[in-house]
Amino acid sequence: MNMALSVWILAVGVSGAILFMVMTGMLNRVLPSKPRRDTWFEVNNQILNALFTLMCLYQHPRRFYHLALVCRWKAGDMHQLRQAYCKDGACKPNERKHMTAVILLLHLNCFAQYALCGLNLGYRRPRRPVVGVALTVAVAICAPAVAGMYNNLSPLGR
């Protein structure tokens, strides 16, 4: 698992670096024509989109399982969820409510990534709705960031 995650991180880093260099003009000497730069931009954008969508597809079943556990909320479920979301696996005040918020934010991340994937695959670059892409990228980035901050700053992380 660690090897697969390392390859994923390496691929995101390389593709993200190439995308950044194309966007900032650092590769203008190597790729002098605009159509060629646009092709490199789109290819690396699609690679990053696929990598992040793949990660969501990997994580989403576990998130659905955690949502089912939080809805069912039995003794064994509580222990399993505490191990995943509570610091030191300890019982916290209002933990069910806080865990539900974190799990729903993580679901929002996955659904935003799926929407972004649909936009990237469904539209060619010039016809892709900029507002839709910007909104889905913002939600796909902010939802897990807010979930992580909420998890650490709420009673779950204390």
XYZ file of N, CA, C and O in Angstrom:
632
model
N 0.826 -1.192 0.000
C 0.000 0.000 0.000
C 0.867 1.251 0.000
O 0.566 2.220 -0.692
N 1.933 1.223 0.791
C 2.822 2.381 0.831
C 3.504 2.610 -0.513
O 3.740 3.756 -0.894
N 3.826 1.528 -1.217
C 4.446 1.658 -2.545
C 3.474 2.324 -3.521
O 3.862 3.211 -4.277
N 2.223 1.893 -3.500
C 1.221 2.469 -4.396
C 1.014 3.946 -4.077
O 0.917 4.782 -4.993
N 0.963 4.280 -2.799
C 0.800 5.676 -2.409
C 2.016 6.504 -2.815
O 1.874 7.649 -3.258
N 3.191 5.933 -2.719
C 4.412 6.637 -3.133
C 4.401 6.903 -4.632
O 4.773 7.996 -5.078
N 3.980 5.920 -5.414
C 3.890 6.113 -6.870
C 2.850 7.182 -7.179
O 3.059 8.038 -8.049
N 1.716 7.156 -6.467
C 0.666 8.155 -6.677
C 1.205 9.559 -6.371
O 1.005 10.490 -7.147
N 1.899 9.708 -5.252
C 2.451 11.011 -4.867
C 3.474 11.481 -5.893
O 3.502 12.665 -6.273
N 4.329 10.574 -6.350
C 5.326 10.921 -7.361
C 4.649 11.380 -8.656
O 5.041 12.398 -9.245
N 3.624 10.662 -9.090
C 2.906 11.034 -10.313
C 2.226 12.386 -10.163
O 2.268 13.214 -11.082
N 1.604 12.646 -9.009
C 0.971 13.949 -8.773
C 2.028 15.055 -8.778
O 1.827 16.120 -9.376
N 3.153 14.796 -8.142
C 4.221 15.801 -8.088
C 4.786 16.131 -9.456
O 4.950 17.305 -9.808
N 5.080 15.119 -10.247
C 5.651 15.344 -11.577
C 4.647 16.032 -12.490
O 4.954 17.043 -13.145
N 3.439 15.510 -12.538
C 2.425 16.102 -13.410
C 2.057 17.511 -12.956
O 1.880 18.413 -13.786
N 1.962 17.712 -11.650
C 1.675 19.051 -11.131
C 2.792 20.030 -11.438
O 2.544 21.196 -11.770
N 4.041 19.579 -11.354
C 5.181 20.454 -11.666
C 5.179 20.832 -13.145
O 5.403 21.998 -13.492
N 4.912 19.861 -14.009
C 4.857 20.168 -15.439
C 3.723 21.141 -15.724
O 3.896 22.121 -16.466
N 2.568 20.909 -15.130
C 1.426 21.806 -15.319
C 1.769 23.217 -14.847
O 1.484 24.198 -15.538
N 2.406 23.328 -13.690
C 2.803 24.629 -13.162
C 3.793 25.320 -14.098
O 3.668 26.521 -14.375
N 4.770 24.577 -14.591
C 5.775 25.181 -15.475
C 5.165 25.621 -16.799
O 5.546 26.651 -17.346
N 4.203 24.873 -17.321
C 3.530 25.275 -18.558
C 2.691 26.527 -18.298
O 2.697 27.476 -19.092
N 1.983 26.564 -17.156
C 1.118 27.717 -16.839
C 1.919 28.993 -16.640
O 1.468 30.078 -17.011
N 3.083 28.899 -16.021
C 3.873 30.104 -15.714
C 4.809 30.511 -16.836
O 5.466 31.538 -16.731
N 4.887 29.707 -17.896
C 5.742 30.067 -19.022
C 7.177 29.603 -18.881
O 8.040 30.008 -19.669
N 7.466 28.780 -17.915
C 8.830 28.304 -17.711
C 9.280 27.356 -18.822
O 10.482 27.163 -19.010
N 8.354 26.782 -19.549
C 8.692 25.866 -20.636
C 8.495 26.486 -22.014
O 8.440 25.772 -23.016
N 8.398 27.803 -22.094
C 8.158 28.462 -23.375
C 9.285 28.230 -24.377
O 9.043 28.180 -25.579
N 10.517 28.090 -23.895
C 11.628 27.822 -24.825
C 11.567 26.390 -25.354
O 11.889 26.134 -26.503
N 11.179 25.474 -24.507
C 11.103 24.070 -24.912
C 9.866 23.824 -25.765
O 9.893 23.031 -26.708
N 8.768 24.490 -25.420
C 7.500 24.364 -26.153
C 7.151 25.737 -26.733
O 6.329 26.460 -26.175
N 7.752 26.102 -27.869
C 7.575 27.464 -28.372
C 6.178 27.779 -28.914
O 5.737 28.927 -28.856
N 5.455 26.797 -29.424
C 4.149 27.100 -30.012
C 3.033 26.958 -28.976
O 3.047 26.055 -28.141
N 2.068 27.866 -29.051
C 0.953 27.858 -28.112
C 0.119 26.574 -28.199
O -0.253 26.022 -27.160
N -0.179 26.062 -29.398
C -0.953 24.801 -29.446
C -0.242 23.644 -28.732
O -0.893 22.823 -28.087
N 1.061 23.614 -28.827
C 1.810 22.547 -28.155
C 1.751 22.719 -26.635
O 1.604 21.746 -25.893
N 1.883 23.967 -26.163
C 1.759 24.227 -24.715
C 0.364 23.878 -24.232
O 0.190 23.305 -23.149
N -0.646 24.229 -25.021
C -2.031 23.895 -24.654
C -2.235 22.386 -24.556
O -2.939 21.908 -23.661
N -1.619 21.643 -25.445
C -1.715 20.183 -25.401
C -1.070 19.645 -24.130
O -1.645 18.794 -23.444
N 0.120 20.137 -23.797
C 0.801 19.693 -22.571
C -0.025 20.063 -21.347
O -0.122 19.287 -20.395
N -0.599 21.256 -21.355
C -1.435 21.691 -20.237
C -2.610 20.739 -20.064
O -2.894 20.271 -18.962
N -3.308 20.451 -21.154
C -4.506 19.614 -21.081
C -4.161 18.181 -20.683
O -4.864 17.570 -19.873
N -3.087 17.642 -21.222
C -2.695 16.269 -20.881
C -2.385 16.168 -19.389
O -2.851 15.260 -18.693
N -1.601 17.107 -18.860
C -1.253 17.056 -17.440
C -2.448 17.355 -16.550
O -2.578 16.796 -15.468
N -3.339 18.215 -17.017
C -4.577 18.473 -16.283
C -5.408 17.191 -16.190
O -5.941 16.859 -15.126
N -5.506 16.457 -17.290
C -6.277 15.212 -17.294
C -5.607 14.137 -16.435
O -6.289 13.360 -15.760
N -4.279 14.108 -16.428
C -3.563 13.146 -15.588
C -3.853 13.426 -14.123
O -4.169 12.520 -13.345
N -3.741 14.697 -13.722
C -4.033 15.057 -12.325
C -5.483 14.748 -11.973
O -5.775 14.236 -10.886
N -6.390 15.059 -12.887
C -7.807 14.769 -12.668
C -8.009 13.271 -12.453
O -8.713 12.850 -11.528
N -7.369 12.455 -13.271
C -7.508 11.000 -13.133
C -6.918 10.508 -11.815
O -7.506 9.652 -11.147
N -5.779 11.055 -11.424
C -5.148 10.609 -10.179
C -6.002 10.943 -8.961
O -6.166 10.111 -8.059
N -6.550 12.160 -8.928
C -7.379 12.537 -7.787
C -8.724 11.811 -7.805
O -9.263 11.471 -6.749
N -9.270 11.563 -8.982
C -10.509 10.793 -9.067
C -10.266 9.355 -8.627
O -11.089 8.767 -7.915
N -9.130 8.798 -8.998
C -8.775 7.450 -8.565
C -8.683 7.368 -7.044
O -9.165 6.416 -6.433
N -8.096 8.381 -6.427
C -7.999 8.393 -4.966
C -9.390 8.481 -4.331
O -9.659 7.828 -3.325
N -10.279 9.282 -4.930
C -11.655 9.355 -4.408
C -12.368 8.023 -4.564
O -13.089 7.588 -3.654
N -12.175 7.371 -5.694
C -12.802 6.065 -5.892
C -12.289 5.044 -4.892
O -13.020 4.145 -4.468
N -11.051 5.188 -4.484
C -10.484 4.292 -3.492
C -11.038 4.591 -2.094
O -11.339 3.682 -1.328
N -11.173 5.865 -1.749
C -11.587 6.266 -0.410
C -13.104 6.252 -0.188
O -13.566 6.086 0.932
N -13.874 6.448 -1.244
C -15.305 6.657 -1.083
C -16.050 5.471 -0.454
O -16.941 5.697 0.386
N -15.750 4.226 -0.792
C -16.464 3.131 -0.111
C -16.269 3.149 1.407
O -17.217 2.917 2.170
N -15.078 3.475 1.866
C -14.830 3.558 3.309
C -15.631 4.713 3.915
O -16.152 4.606 5.028
N -15.755 5.789 3.179
C -16.536 6.922 3.685
C -18.016 6.581 3.765
O -18.703 7.005 4.703
N -18.524 5.825 2.794
C -19.905 5.364 2.882
C -20.088 4.423 4.074
O -21.097 4.483 4.776
N -19.121 3.573 4.290
C -19.185 2.653 5.424
C -19.210 3.425 6.740
O -20.012 3.130 7.631
N -18.364 4.440 6.852
C -18.357 5.258 8.072
C -19.669 6.007 8.242
O -20.153 6.172 9.368
N -20.258 6.468 7.144
C -21.560 7.135 7.229
C -22.627 6.155 7.719
O -23.460 6.513 8.563
N -22.591 4.928 7.237
C -23.549 3.913 7.706
C -23.347 3.629 9.190
O -24.315 3.484 9.943
N -22.088 3.568 9.620
C -21.806 3.327 11.038
C -22.304 4.470 11.912
O -22.843 4.253 12.993
N -22.113 5.692 11.448
C -22.545 6.845 12.249
C -24.068 6.916 12.306
O -24.637 7.350 13.307
N -24.733 6.467 11.253
C -26.200 6.442 11.273
C -26.718 5.320 12.175
O -27.699 5.504 12.886
N -26.049 4.173 12.163
C -26.476 3.029 12.970
C -26.122 3.237 14.436
O -26.927 2.987 15.314
N -24.899 3.635 14.705
C -24.390 4.035 16.025
C -24.619 2.999 17.125
O -25.344 3.203 18.087
N -23.965 1.876 16.988
C -23.981 0.834 18.023
C -22.613 0.806 18.694
O -21.680 1.470 18.258
N -22.493 0.027 19.749
C -21.266 0.008 20.555
C -20.024 -0.299 19.716
O -19.004 0.392 19.801
N -20.068 -1.332 18.907
C -18.916 -1.672 18.067
C -18.619 -0.612 17.033
O -17.460 -0.353 16.695
N -19.692 0.012 16.518
C -19.530 1.075 15.528
C -18.832 2.281 16.140
O -17.955 2.888 15.514
N -19.228 2.610 17.353
C -18.632 3.769 18.027
C -17.136 3.568 18.190
O -16.349 4.484 17.939
N -16.734 2.381 18.600
C -15.313 2.103 18.803
C -14.545 2.245 17.489
O -13.468 2.855 17.445
N -15.097 1.702 16.419
C -14.433 1.769 15.113
C -14.315 3.212 14.626
O -13.276 3.621 14.112
N -15.378 3.990 14.790
C -15.346 5.387 14.360
C -14.405 6.223 15.236
O -13.731 7.123 14.742
N -14.367 5.921 16.518
C -13.441 6.642 17.406
C -11.994 6.404 16.986
O -11.175 7.315 17.032
N -11.701 5.185 16.579
C -10.338 4.880 16.129
C -9.982 5.693 14.883
O -8.836 6.092 14.710
N -10.962 5.952 14.041
C -10.703 6.668 12.795
C -10.698 8.191 12.968
O -9.929 8.887 12.300
N -11.536 8.715 13.847
C -11.733 10.164 13.877
C -11.378 10.843 15.193
O -11.228 12.066 15.221
N -11.272 10.132 16.292
C -11.006 10.752 17.593
C -9.543 10.595 17.977
O -8.943 9.542 17.759
N -9.005 11.621 18.576
C -7.629 11.563 19.055
C -7.530 10.483 20.128
O -8.317 10.459 21.071
N -6.581 9.598 19.976
C -6.338 8.479 20.881
C -7.521 7.520 20.978
O -7.575 6.713 21.905
N -8.496 7.597 20.074
C -9.649 6.705 20.091
C -10.529 6.854 21.317
O -11.278 5.952 21.665
N -10.441 8.003 21.973
C -11.175 8.221 23.221
C -12.586 8.742 22.954
O -12.868 9.322 21.912
N -13.464 8.530 23.927
C -14.832 9.041 23.867
C -14.801 10.567 24.000
O -14.116 11.104 24.870
N -15.503 11.264 23.133
C -15.519 12.729 23.132
C -16.961 13.226 23.260
O -17.902 12.543 22.870
N -17.151 14.445 23.777
C -18.516 14.981 23.873
C -19.099 15.276 22.488
O -18.394 15.803 21.624
N -20.341 14.928 22.298
C -21.054 15.150 21.029
C -20.317 14.560 19.842
O -20.361 15.098 18.741
N -19.645 13.439 20.043
C -18.801 12.881 19.000
C -19.587 12.475 17.756
O -19.092 12.639 16.642
N -20.780 12.000 17.917
C -21.571 11.578 16.759
C -21.824 12.757 15.822
O -21.678 12.636 14.603
N -22.206 13.876 16.394
C -22.472 15.082 15.593
C -21.199 15.536 14.868
O -21.227 15.849 13.676
N -20.086 15.549 15.576
C -18.829 16.016 14.977
C -18.331 15.046 13.904
O -17.853 15.473 12.849
N -18.454 13.746 14.170
C -18.039 12.757 13.175
C -18.896 12.862 11.920
O -18.389 12.743 10.799
N -20.190 13.088 12.103
C -21.085 13.242 10.959
C -20.661 14.418 10.099
O -20.633 14.321 8.863
N -20.306 15.527 10.725
C -19.858 16.701 9.966
C -18.602 16.383 9.166
O -18.507 16.730 7.974
N -17.643 15.717 9.775
C -16.393 15.375 9.085
C -16.674 14.420 7.924
O -16.179 14.621 6.803
N -17.483 13.405 8.167
C -17.773 12.415 7.130
C -18.520 13.056 5.964
O -18.221 12.779 4.793
N -19.461 13.944 6.249
C -20.200 14.610 5.168
C -19.299 15.519 4.352
O -19.427 15.607 3.119
N -18.360 16.208 4.996
C -17.400 17.031 4.251
C -16.515 16.166 3.348
O -16.194 16.559 2.222
N -16.134 14.999 3.832
C -15.314 14.106 3.010
C -16.121 13.549 1.828
O -15.581 13.364 0.732
N -17.418 13.324 2.030
C -18.286 12.925 0.913
C -18.396 14.064 -0.103
O -18.368 13.812 -1.312
N -18.522 15.274 0.383
C -18.598 16.434 -0.502
C -17.354 16.519 -1.374
O -17.433 16.822 -2.564
N -16.204 16.224 -0.796
C -14.955 16.199 -1.551
C -15.045 15.214 -2.707
O -14.686 15.539 -3.851
N -15.502 14.015 -2.438
C -15.598 12.995 -3.488
C -16.579 13.401 -4.577
O -16.276 13.286 -5.773
N -17.743 13.893 -4.197
C -18.732 14.268 -5.203
C -18.261 15.449 -6.047
O -18.513 15.498 -7.253
N -17.547 16.388 -5.444
C -16.996 17.503 -6.216
C -15.938 16.998 -7.197
O -15.870 17.466 -8.345
N -15.132 16.044 -6.772
C -14.123 15.485 -7.677
C -14.774 14.734 -8.824
O -14.331 14.825 -9.963
N -15.855 14.026 -8.545
C -16.561 13.325 -9.614
C -17.156 14.334 -10.615
O -17.127 14.096 -11.821
N -17.692 15.429 -10.105
C -18.244 16.461 -10.993
C -17.140 17.082 -11.846
O -17.324 17.316 -13.046
N -15.995 17.338 -11.231
C -14.855 17.884 -11.982
C -14.407 16.898 -13.056
O -14.117 17.291 -14.193
N -14.372 15.646 -12.719
C -14.005 14.610 -13.689
C -14.996 14.606 -14.853
O -14.602 14.521 -16.020
N -16.276 14.722 -14.544
C -17.289 14.772 -15.594
C -17.111 15.969 -16.510
O -17.248 15.852 -17.730
N -16.776 17.121 -15.925
C -16.536 18.311 -16.748
C -15.296 18.137 -17.615
O -15.289 18.504 -18.790
N -14.239 17.577 -17.033
C -13.001 17.401 -17.793
C -13.151 16.385 -18.917
O -12.563 16.553 -19.987
N -13.917 15.340 -18.681
C -14.088 14.328 -19.713
C -15.206 14.666 -20.690
O -15.168 14.245 -21.842
N -16.188 15.414 -20.241
C -17.351 15.697 -21.069
C -17.210 16.878 -22.012
O -17.947 16.984 -22.983
N -16.275 17.769 -21.717
C -16.110 18.965 -22.531
C -14.664 19.076 -22.997
O -13.739 18.758 -22.251
N -14.486 19.559 -24.213
C -13.143 19.896 -24.667
C -12.731 21.184 -23.959
O -13.578 21.947 -23.507
N -11.469 21.444 -23.863
C -10.969 22.554 -23.058
C -11.603 23.914 -23.403
O -12.011 24.645 -22.502
N -11.712 24.287 -24.671
C -12.298 25.615 -24.945
C -13.768 25.738 -24.563
O -14.251 26.822 -24.268
N -14.500 24.625 -24.545
C -15.935 24.661 -24.267
C -16.269 24.318 -22.814
O -17.417 24.371 -22.416
N -15.266 23.984 -22.035
C -15.471 23.602 -20.638
C -15.931 24.825 -19.844
O -15.285 25.872 -19.900
N -17.024 24.725 -19.084
C -17.512 25.880 -18.325
C -16.533 26.259 -17.204
O -16.294 25.479 -16.280
N -15.992 27.456 -17.298
C -14.976 27.913 -16.354
C -15.546 27.995 -14.940
O -14.884 27.611 -13.973
N -16.769 28.476 -14.810
C -17.377 28.612 -13.488
C -17.566 27.231 -12.853
O -17.277 27.038 -11.662
N -18.001 26.269 -13.633
C -18.183 24.916 -13.114
C -16.874 24.297 -12.665
O -16.795 23.680 -11.599
N -15.838 24.476 -13.467
C -14.525 23.936 -13.104
C -14.004 24.631 -11.849
O -13.524 23.974 -10.921
N -14.106 25.945 -11.805
C -13.610 26.686 -10.640
C -14.361 26.280 -9.368
O -13.745 26.085 -8.314
N -15.667 26.141 -9.476
C -16.470 25.765 -8.314
C -16.130 24.355 -7.827
O -15.929 24.134 -6.625
N -16.045 23.406 -8.755
C -15.748 22.039 -8.342
C -14.328 21.896 -7.804
O -14.103 21.166 -6.836
N -13.380 22.606 -8.390
C -12.005 22.569 -7.873
C -11.967 23.168 -6.470
O -11.340 22.608 -5.560
N -12.646 24.291 -6.284
C -12.654 24.934 -4.965
C -13.269 24.018 -3.909
O -12.721 23.868 -2.809
N -14.379 23.397 -4.228
C -15.029 22.499 -3.260
C -14.172 21.259 -3.025
O -14.020 20.812 -1.885
N -13.594 20.709 -4.108
C -12.774 19.500 -3.974
C -11.529 19.755 -3.128
O -11.031 18.848 -2.463
N -11.024 20.975 -3.127
C -9.850 21.310 -2.311
C -10.268 21.712 -0.902
O -9.669 21.277 0.088
N -11.292 22.544 -0.797
C -11.667 23.107 0.507
C -12.382 22.112 1.419
O -12.175 22.145 2.636
N -13.207 21.236 0.865
C -13.971 20.309 1.717
C -13.070 19.411 2.573
O -13.276 19.327 3.786
N -12.057 18.756 2.009
C -11.212 17.933 2.894
C -10.333 18.771 3.812
O -10.011 18.342 4.929
N -9.961 19.972 3.353
C -9.168 20.851 4.220
C -9.992 21.280 5.431
O -9.509 21.246 6.572
N -11.248 21.650 5.204
C -12.137 22.038 6.303
C -12.421 20.825 7.191
O -12.446 20.944 8.421
N -12.598 19.651 6.583
C -12.834 18.434 7.370
C -11.644 18.145 8.279
O -11.820 17.803 9.455
N -10.446 18.278 7.762
C -9.257 18.048 8.573
C -9.109 19.057 9.697
O -8.804 18.689 10.841
N -9.341 20.331 9.374
C -9.257 21.370 10.411
C -10.348 21.161 11.455
O -10.094 21.267 12.657
N -11.562 20.863 11.001
C -12.669 20.639 11.922
C -12.381 19.437 12.818
O -12.639 19.475 14.016
N -11.846 18.387 12.234
C -11.539 17.186 13.005
C -10.491 17.488 14.081
O -10.584 16.981 15.187
N -9.520 18.310 13.758
C -8.462 18.630 14.722
C -8.881 19.663 15.762
O -8.451 19.609 16.909
N -9.703 20.615 15.359
C -10.071 21.712 16.262
C -11.331 21.442 17.065
O -11.570 22.093 18.081
N -12.154 20.504 16.608
C -13.370 20.157 17.361
C -12.978 19.277 18.555
O -11.821 18.906 18.690
N -13.934 18.917 19.376
C -13.611 18.009 20.486
C -13.002 16.675 20.042
O -12.329 16.019 20.836
N -13.216 16.287 18.790
C -12.647 15.022 18.309
C -11.112 15.029 18.373
O -10.500 14.008 18.610
N -10.520 16.182 18.126
C -9.067 16.257 18.068
C -8.410 16.658 19.379
O -7.187 16.707 19.470
N -9.185 16.974 20.392
C -8.606 17.391 21.670
C -8.415 16.234 22.604
O -9.016 15.231 22.574
